Amino acid sequence: MSTLSTHVLDAVRGVPAVGIGVALHAGADQLDSATTDSDGRIGKLGSDLPPGTYRLVFDTGAYFAGQRAEAFFPEVTIAFVVAEERHYHVPLLLSPFAFSTYRGS
């Protein structure tokens, strides 16, 4: 089985994005949810993940509203595949009008 973590960086301010709600989904089911900590991280989402397709949904609208910042994306959804047994890390680089991600380690 595989494990999953995430990290969100506010690319405009150059700081970790604290307090972003993140939900883990498989199909129509929500498997887990958590909030980014003071370092913008969630160390573990879900329990052991079998192979399959998953989605992380980041509540970016609430984060930017808390900063009184206009933002284009109310949420960011990242779909990814767990194909082999390992640790998966899915970072999010975020600004009010753009985002980027990659498969971390």
Short mmCIF file of N, CA and C in Angstrom, two decimals, residues 11-95:
data_model
loop_
_atom_site.label_atom_id
_atom_site.label_comp_id
_atom_site.label_asym_id
_atom_site.label_seq_id
_atom_site.Cartn_x
_atom_site.Cartn_y
_atom_site.Cartn_z
N ALA A 11 3.02 31.18 -3.64
CA ALA A 11 4.12 31.62 -4.50
C ALA A 11 4.22 33.14 -4.60
N VAL A 12 3.15 33.86 -4.34
CA VAL A 12 3.19 35.33 -4.40
C VAL A 12 3.88 35.88 -3.15
N ARG A 13 3.51 35.36 -2.01
CA ARG A 13 4.07 35.85 -0.75
C ARG A 13 5.37 35.15 -0.38
N GLY A 14 5.64 34.00 -1.02
CA GLY A 14 6.86 33.26 -0.74
C GLY A 14 6.87 32.59 0.63
N VAL A 15 5.68 32.17 1.08
CA VAL A 15 5.55 31.54 2.39
C VAL A 15 4.65 30.31 2.28
N PRO A 16 4.72 29.41 3.27
CA PRO A 16 3.79 28.29 3.28
C PRO A 16 2.35 28.79 3.38
N ALA A 17 1.45 28.11 2.71
CA ALA A 17 0.03 28.47 2.75
C ALA A 17 -0.61 27.73 3.93
N VAL A 18 -0.85 28.46 5.00
CA VAL A 18 -1.36 27.89 6.25
C VAL A 18 -2.89 27.88 6.24
N GLY A 19 -3.48 26.78 6.69
CA GLY A 19 -4.92 26.73 6.89
C GLY A 19 -5.75 26.38 5.67
N ILE A 20 -5.15 25.80 4.65
CA ILE A 20 -5.93 25.39 3.47
C ILE A 20 -6.52 24.01 3.72
N GLY A 21 -7.83 23.91 3.55
CA GLY A 21 -8.50 22.62 3.66
C GLY A 21 -8.23 21.79 2.42
N VAL A 22 -7.91 20.51 2.62
CA VAL A 22 -7.61 19.60 1.51
C VAL A 22 -8.40 18.31 1.73
N ALA A 23 -9.09 17.86 0.68
CA ALA A 23 -9.84 16.61 0.75
C ALA A 23 -9.27 15.63 -0.26
N LEU A 24 -9.21 14.37 0.14
CA LEU A 24 -8.76 13.28 -0.73
C LEU A 24 -9.97 12.48 -1.18
N HIS A 25 -10.10 12.30 -2.49
CA HIS A 25 -11.23 11.57 -3.07
C HIS A 25 -10.74 10.40 -3.93
N ALA A 26 -11.56 9.36 -3.97
CA ALA A 26 -11.41 8.27 -4.93
C ALA A 26 -12.80 8.07 -5.52
N GLY A 27 -12.93 8.35 -6.82
CA GLY A 27 -14.26 8.31 -7.42
C GLY A 27 -15.15 9.34 -6.75
N ALA A 28 -16.37 8.93 -6.37
CA ALA A 28 -17.30 9.84 -5.71
C ALA A 28 -17.11 9.88 -4.20
N ASP A 29 -16.21 9.07 -3.66
CA ASP A 29 -16.02 8.97 -2.22
C ASP A 29 -14.94 9.89 -1.70
N GLN A 30 -15.24 10.61 -0.63
CA GLN A 30 -14.20 11.37 0.07
C GLN A 30 -13.58 10.44 1.10
N LEU A 31 -12.27 10.22 0.99
CA LEU A 31 -11.58 9.30 1.87
C LEU A 31 -11.05 9.94 3.14
N ASP A 32 -10.65 11.22 3.04
CA ASP A 32 -10.04 11.89 4.17
C ASP A 32 -10.02 13.38 3.89
N SER A 33 -9.78 14.17 4.94
CA SER A 33 -9.56 15.60 4.78
C SER A 33 -8.69 16.09 5.93
N ALA A 34 -7.99 17.19 5.69
CA ALA A 34 -7.11 17.77 6.69
C ALA A 34 -6.86 19.22 6.28
N THR A 35 -6.15 19.94 7.14
CA THR A 35 -5.82 21.35 6.90
C THR A 35 -4.32 21.52 6.97
N THR A 36 -3.77 22.34 6.07
CA THR A 36 -2.33 22.55 6.07
C THR A 36 -1.89 23.20 7.38
N ASP A 37 -0.73 22.77 7.87
CA ASP A 37 -0.20 23.25 9.15
C ASP A 37 0.60 24.53 8.98
N SER A 38 1.33 24.92 9.99
CA SER A 38 2.09 26.17 9.98
C SER A 38 3.22 26.17 8.96
N ASP A 39 3.56 25.01 8.42
CA ASP A 39 4.56 24.91 7.36
C ASP A 39 3.90 24.63 6.01
N GLY A 40 2.56 24.75 5.94
CA GLY A 40 1.83 24.50 4.70
C GLY A 40 1.75 23.03 4.33
N ARG A 41 1.97 22.14 5.28
CA ARG A 41 2.05 20.70 4.99
C ARG A 41 0.92 19.91 5.63
N ILE A 42 0.62 18.80 4.98
CA ILE A 42 -0.19 17.74 5.57
C ILE A 42 0.65 16.48 5.40
N GLY A 43 1.09 15.93 6.50
CA GLY A 43 2.02 14.81 6.48
C GLY A 43 1.43 13.49 6.04
N LYS A 44 0.12 13.33 6.23
CA LYS A 44 -0.51 12.08 5.80
C LYS A 44 -1.98 12.33 5.52
N LEU A 45 -2.40 11.93 4.33
CA LEU A 45 -3.81 11.96 3.94
C LEU A 45 -4.22 10.54 3.59
N GLY A 46 -5.33 10.11 4.12
CA GLY A 46 -5.80 8.76 3.85
C GLY A 46 -4.96 7.74 4.59
N SER A 47 -5.44 6.52 4.55
CA SER A 47 -4.64 5.44 5.11
C SER A 47 -3.88 4.81 3.95
N ASP A 48 -3.52 3.56 4.06
CA ASP A 48 -2.79 2.91 2.97
C ASP A 48 -3.63 2.93 1.69
N LEU A 49 -3.05 3.48 0.62
CA LEU A 49 -3.78 3.65 -0.64
C LEU A 49 -3.45 2.53 -1.61
N PRO A 50 -4.45 1.78 -2.04
CA PRO A 50 -4.21 0.78 -3.08
C PRO A 50 -4.05 1.46 -4.44
N PRO A 51 -3.56 0.76 -5.45
CA PRO A 51 -3.46 1.36 -6.78
C PRO A 51 -4.81 1.89 -7.25
N GLY A 52 -4.77 3.03 -7.94
CA GLY A 52 -6.00 3.63 -8.45
C GLY A 52 -5.81 5.10 -8.73
N THR A 53 -6.89 5.74 -9.13
CA THR A 53 -6.90 7.17 -9.43
C THR A 53 -7.53 7.91 -8.27
N TYR A 54 -6.88 8.99 -7.85
CA TYR A 54 -7.31 9.79 -6.71
C TYR A 54 -7.34 11.26 -7.10
N ARG A 55 -8.03 12.07 -6.27
CA ARG A 55 -8.06 13.51 -6.46
C ARG A 55 -7.81 14.20 -5.13
N LEU A 56 -7.01 15.23 -5.16
CA LEU A 56 -6.86 16.14 -4.04
C LEU A 56 -7.61 17.42 -4.39
N VAL A 57 -8.46 17.90 -3.50
CA VAL A 57 -9.22 19.12 -3.72
C VAL A 57 -8.80 20.12 -2.64
N PHE A 58 -8.20 21.22 -3.07
CA PHE A 58 -7.69 22.26 -2.19
C PHE A 58 -8.70 23.42 -2.15
N ASP A 59 -9.12 23.83 -0.97
CA ASP A 59 -10.08 24.92 -0.81
C ASP A 59 -9.35 26.27 -0.85
N THR A 60 -8.93 26.64 -2.04
CA THR A 60 -8.14 27.86 -2.22
C THR A 60 -8.98 29.13 -2.09
N GLY A 61 -10.27 29.03 -2.39
CA GLY A 61 -11.14 30.20 -2.27
C GLY A 61 -11.20 30.73 -0.85
N ALA A 62 -11.37 29.84 0.11
CA ALA A 62 -11.43 30.25 1.52
C ALA A 62 -10.09 30.83 1.97
N TYR A 63 -8.99 30.24 1.48
CA TYR A 63 -7.66 30.73 1.84
C TYR A 63 -7.48 32.18 1.38
N PHE A 64 -7.78 32.45 0.11
CA PHE A 64 -7.60 33.81 -0.40
C PHE A 64 -8.62 34.79 0.18
N ALA A 65 -9.84 34.33 0.45
CA ALA A 65 -10.84 35.19 1.08
C ALA A 65 -10.35 35.63 2.46
N GLY A 66 -9.70 34.72 3.18
CA GLY A 66 -9.15 35.05 4.49
C GLY A 66 -8.06 36.11 4.42
N GLN A 67 -7.44 36.25 3.27
CA GLN A 67 -6.41 37.27 3.05
C GLN A 67 -6.99 38.52 2.39
N ARG A 68 -8.29 38.49 2.13
CA ARG A 68 -8.97 39.58 1.41
C ARG A 68 -8.32 39.81 0.04
N ALA A 69 -7.99 38.69 -0.60
CA ALA A 69 -7.36 38.74 -1.92
C ALA A 69 -8.33 38.20 -2.97
N GLU A 70 -8.43 38.91 -4.07
CA GLU A 70 -9.22 38.42 -5.19
C GLU A 70 -8.51 37.20 -5.78
N ALA A 71 -9.28 36.17 -6.11
CA ALA A 71 -8.68 34.95 -6.69
C ALA A 71 -9.60 34.39 -7.76
N PHE A 72 -9.01 33.78 -8.76
CA PHE A 72 -9.76 33.22 -9.87
C PHE A 72 -10.25 31.80 -9.60
N PHE A 73 -9.48 31.02 -8.86
CA PHE A 73 -9.80 29.61 -8.62
C PHE A 73 -10.36 29.42 -7.20
N PRO A 74 -11.66 29.07 -7.06
CA PRO A 74 -12.20 28.82 -5.73
C PRO A 74 -11.69 27.50 -5.13
N GLU A 75 -11.25 26.62 -6.01
CA GLU A 75 -10.62 25.38 -5.57
C GLU A 75 -9.66 24.90 -6.64
N VAL A 76 -8.72 24.09 -6.22
CA VAL A 76 -7.80 23.46 -7.16
C VAL A 76 -7.94 21.96 -6.97
N THR A 77 -8.18 21.26 -8.06
CA THR A 77 -8.30 19.80 -8.02
C THR A 77 -7.14 19.20 -8.80
N ILE A 78 -6.44 18.27 -8.15
CA ILE A 78 -5.32 17.59 -8.79
C ILE A 78 -5.63 16.10 -8.80
N ALA A 79 -5.76 15.54 -9.99
CA ALA A 79 -5.97 14.09 -10.14
C ALA A 79 -4.62 13.44 -10.36
N PHE A 80 -4.43 12.27 -9.77
CA PHE A 80 -3.16 11.57 -9.90
C PHE A 80 -3.40 10.06 -9.76
N VAL A 81 -2.41 9.29 -10.20
CA VAL A 81 -2.52 7.83 -10.20
C VAL A 81 -1.51 7.24 -9.23
N VAL A 82 -2.00 6.37 -8.37
CA VAL A 82 -1.13 5.55 -7.52
C VAL A 82 -0.95 4.25 -8.29
N ALA A 83 0.26 4.01 -8.77
CA ALA A 83 0.50 2.86 -9.63
C ALA A 83 1.37 1.79 -8.97
N GLU A 84 2.18 2.22 -8.02
CA GLU A 84 3.09 1.27 -7.38
C GLU A 84 3.15 1.60 -5.89
N GLU A 85 3.60 0.66 -5.11
CA GLU A 85 3.69 0.88 -3.68
C GLU A 85 4.87 1.78 -3.36
N ARG A 86 4.56 2.96 -2.82
CA ARG A 86 5.59 3.94 -2.47
C ARG A 86 4.93 5.11 -1.75
N HIS A 87 5.71 6.09 -1.35
CA HIS A 87 5.16 7.32 -0.80
C HIS A 87 4.97 8.32 -1.95
N TYR A 88 3.79 8.92 -2.02
CA TYR A 88 3.50 9.94 -3.01
C TYR A 88 3.39 11.29 -2.31
N HIS A 89 4.05 12.29 -2.89
CA HIS A 89 3.99 13.65 -2.37
C HIS A 89 3.52 14.55 -3.51
N VAL A 90 2.42 15.29 -3.28
CA VAL A 90 1.83 16.14 -4.31
C VAL A 90 1.85 17.59 -3.83
N PRO A 91 2.87 18.37 -4.21
CA PRO A 91 2.96 19.77 -3.82
C PRO A 91 2.08 20.66 -4.71
N LEU A 92 1.68 21.79 -4.16
CA LEU A 92 0.92 22.79 -4.91
C LEU A 92 1.60 24.13 -4.73
N LEU A 93 1.98 24.75 -5.85
CA LEU A 93 2.51 26.13 -5.85
C LEU A 93 1.35 27.02 -6.28
N LEU A 94 0.98 27.97 -5.44
CA LEU A 94 -0.29 28.66 -5.58
C LEU A 94 -0.13 30.18 -5.64
N SER A 95 -0.91 30.79 -6.53
CA SER A 95 -1.09 32.24 -6.53
C SER A 95 -2.57 32.49 -6.80
#
